[in-house]
Amino acid sequence: MSDLRKLVGERIRAIRKARGLTQQQLAERSNLDDAYIGSMERGERNFSVDTLEKVISALEIQPMELFYFEGSLNETAAAQRKAIDELTAVINSLSVDQIESFMRVNKELARVFL
């Protein structure tokens, strides 16, 4: 099994979970079978670029986000990556006004912690 294929599959799973999606929901969004999604996440499928594009679109991410591999990160960086994935999922569902409010709250929190 390809190490890269396994790493990309693990990343798909992490992003899917951060967005609160099941494999079935991701499959529906990407017009793929849920068993196929599962096999991708386990690194069992030698998927095409076209299939990967469907998953990227369904997850509403940039392609580069699939190549942040947690296994190569230290504990702090892995926690940061997980937080970024979850925050991205929240922000993707907000309007512009809500994003601006979110950013104001974020700045206030940053002042408290920094």
Short mmCIF file of C-alpha atoms in Angstrom, two decimals:
data_model
loop_
_atom_site.label_atom_id
_atom_site.label_comp_id
_atom_site.label_asym_id
_atom_site.label_seq_id
_atom_site.Cartn_x
_atom_site.Cartn_y
_atom_site.Cartn_z
CA MET A 1 0.00 0.00 0.00
CA SER A 2 1.28 3.46 -0.89
CA ASP A 3 2.32 5.54 2.11
CA LEU A 4 1.11 8.69 0.37
CA ARG A 5 -2.26 7.11 -0.41
CA LYS A 6 -2.61 6.07 3.24
CA LEU A 7 -1.64 9.53 4.50
CA VAL A 8 -4.09 11.25 2.14
CA GLY A 9 -6.82 8.82 3.22
CA GLU A 10 -6.15 9.55 6.89
CA ARG A 11 -6.30 13.25 6.14
CA ILE A 12 -9.64 12.86 4.33
CA ARG A 13 -10.98 11.06 7.41
CA ALA A 14 -9.69 13.77 9.80
CA ILE A 15 -11.22 16.58 7.74
CA ARG A 16 -14.51 14.70 7.30
CA LYS A 17 -14.78 14.14 11.04
CA ALA A 18 -13.83 17.76 11.81
CA ARG A 19 -16.75 18.79 9.63
CA GLY A 20 -19.07 16.41 11.45
CA LEU A 21 -19.77 14.34 8.34
CA THR A 22 -20.34 10.62 8.15
CA GLN A 23 -18.85 8.57 5.33
CA GLN A 24 -22.35 8.31 3.88
CA GLN A 25 -22.79 12.09 3.87
CA LEU A 26 -19.41 12.61 2.22
CA ALA A 27 -20.29 9.94 -0.33
CA GLU A 28 -23.55 11.69 -1.17
CA ARG A 29 -21.84 15.07 -1.50
CA SER A 30 -19.14 13.66 -3.76
CA ASN A 31 -21.35 11.30 -5.79
CA LEU A 32 -19.30 8.32 -4.67
CA ASP A 33 -20.24 5.13 -2.85
CA ASP A 34 -19.81 5.17 0.95
CA ALA A 35 -17.81 1.93 0.80
CA TYR A 36 -15.50 3.64 -1.68
CA ILE A 37 -15.03 6.56 0.76
CA GLY A 38 -14.17 4.08 3.51
CA SER A 39 -11.60 2.33 1.35
CA MET A 40 -10.08 5.69 0.38
CA GLU A 41 -9.78 6.67 4.03
CA ARG A 42 -8.04 3.39 4.82
CA GLY A 43 -5.63 3.88 1.93
CA GLU A 44 -6.88 0.80 0.10
CA ARG A 45 -7.94 2.58 -3.10
CA ASN A 46 -5.67 3.84 -5.83
CA PHE A 47 -8.00 6.75 -6.56
CA SER A 48 -7.77 9.05 -9.55
CA VAL A 49 -7.21 12.79 -9.51
CA ASP A 50 -10.80 13.20 -10.71
CA THR A 51 -12.09 11.23 -7.71
CA LEU A 52 -9.86 13.19 -5.36
CA GLU A 53 -11.25 16.40 -6.86
CA LYS A 54 -14.80 15.25 -6.05
CA VAL A 55 -13.84 14.61 -2.43
CA ILE A 56 -12.01 17.94 -2.14
CA SER A 57 -15.04 19.74 -3.51
CA ALA A 58 -17.42 17.85 -1.20
CA LEU A 59 -15.25 18.70 1.83
CA GLU A 60 -15.05 22.33 0.67
CA ILE A 61 -11.29 22.52 1.13
CA GLN A 62 -8.27 23.60 -0.83
CA PRO A 63 -6.23 20.71 -2.32
CA MET A 64 -3.18 21.64 -0.23
CA GLU A 65 -5.13 20.90 2.95
CA LEU A 66 -4.90 17.18 2.16
CA PHE A 67 -1.14 17.28 2.49
CA TYR A 68 -0.84 18.39 6.12
CA PHE A 69 0.00 15.01 7.57
CA GLU A 70 -0.44 14.73 11.34
CA GLY A 71 2.01 11.84 11.62
CA SER A 72 4.84 14.18 10.67
CA LEU A 73 3.76 16.81 13.22
CA ASN A 74 4.70 17.13 16.87
CA GLU A 75 1.93 17.06 19.47
CA THR A 76 1.41 20.83 19.50
CA ALA A 77 1.35 21.13 15.71
CA ALA A 78 -1.08 18.19 15.45
CA ALA A 79 -3.42 19.87 17.98
CA GLN A 80 -3.17 23.12 16.02
CA ARG A 81 -3.98 21.32 12.75
CA LYS A 82 -7.03 19.68 14.33
CA ALA A 83 -8.24 23.04 15.69
CA ILE A 84 -7.75 24.67 12.28
CA ASP A 85 -9.76 21.88 10.60
CA GLU A 86 -12.63 22.33 13.07
CA LEU A 87 -12.58 26.14 12.86
CA THR A 88 -12.55 25.97 9.06
CA ALA A 89 -15.63 23.78 9.17
CA VAL A 90 -17.43 26.33 11.36
CA ILE A 91 -16.36 29.31 9.26
CA ASN A 92 -17.46 27.63 6.03
CA SER A 93 -21.04 27.66 7.26
CA LEU A 94 -21.11 31.36 8.25
CA SER A 95 -22.22 34.48 6.42
CA VAL A 96 -19.83 37.41 5.95
CA ASP A 97 -21.38 39.26 8.92
CA GLN A 98 -21.07 36.17 11.09
CA ILE A 99 -17.44 35.72 10.06
CA GLU A 100 -16.70 39.33 11.02
CA SER A 101 -18.31 38.73 14.44
CA PHE A 102 -16.36 35.49 14.79
CA MET A 103 -13.13 37.35 14.06
CA ARG A 104 -13.91 40.01 16.71
CA VAL A 105 -14.50 37.28 19.29
CA ASN A 106 -11.32 35.54 18.18
CA LYS A 107 -9.28 38.73 18.63
CA GLU A 108 -10.67 39.15 22.15
CA LEU A 109 -9.79 35.56 23.00
CA ALA A 110 -6.29 36.05 21.62
CA ARG A 111 -5.81 39.04 23.95
CA VAL A 112 -6.82 36.91 26.93
CA PHE A 113 -4.47 34.04 26.09
CA LEU A 114 -1.51 35.98 24.73
#
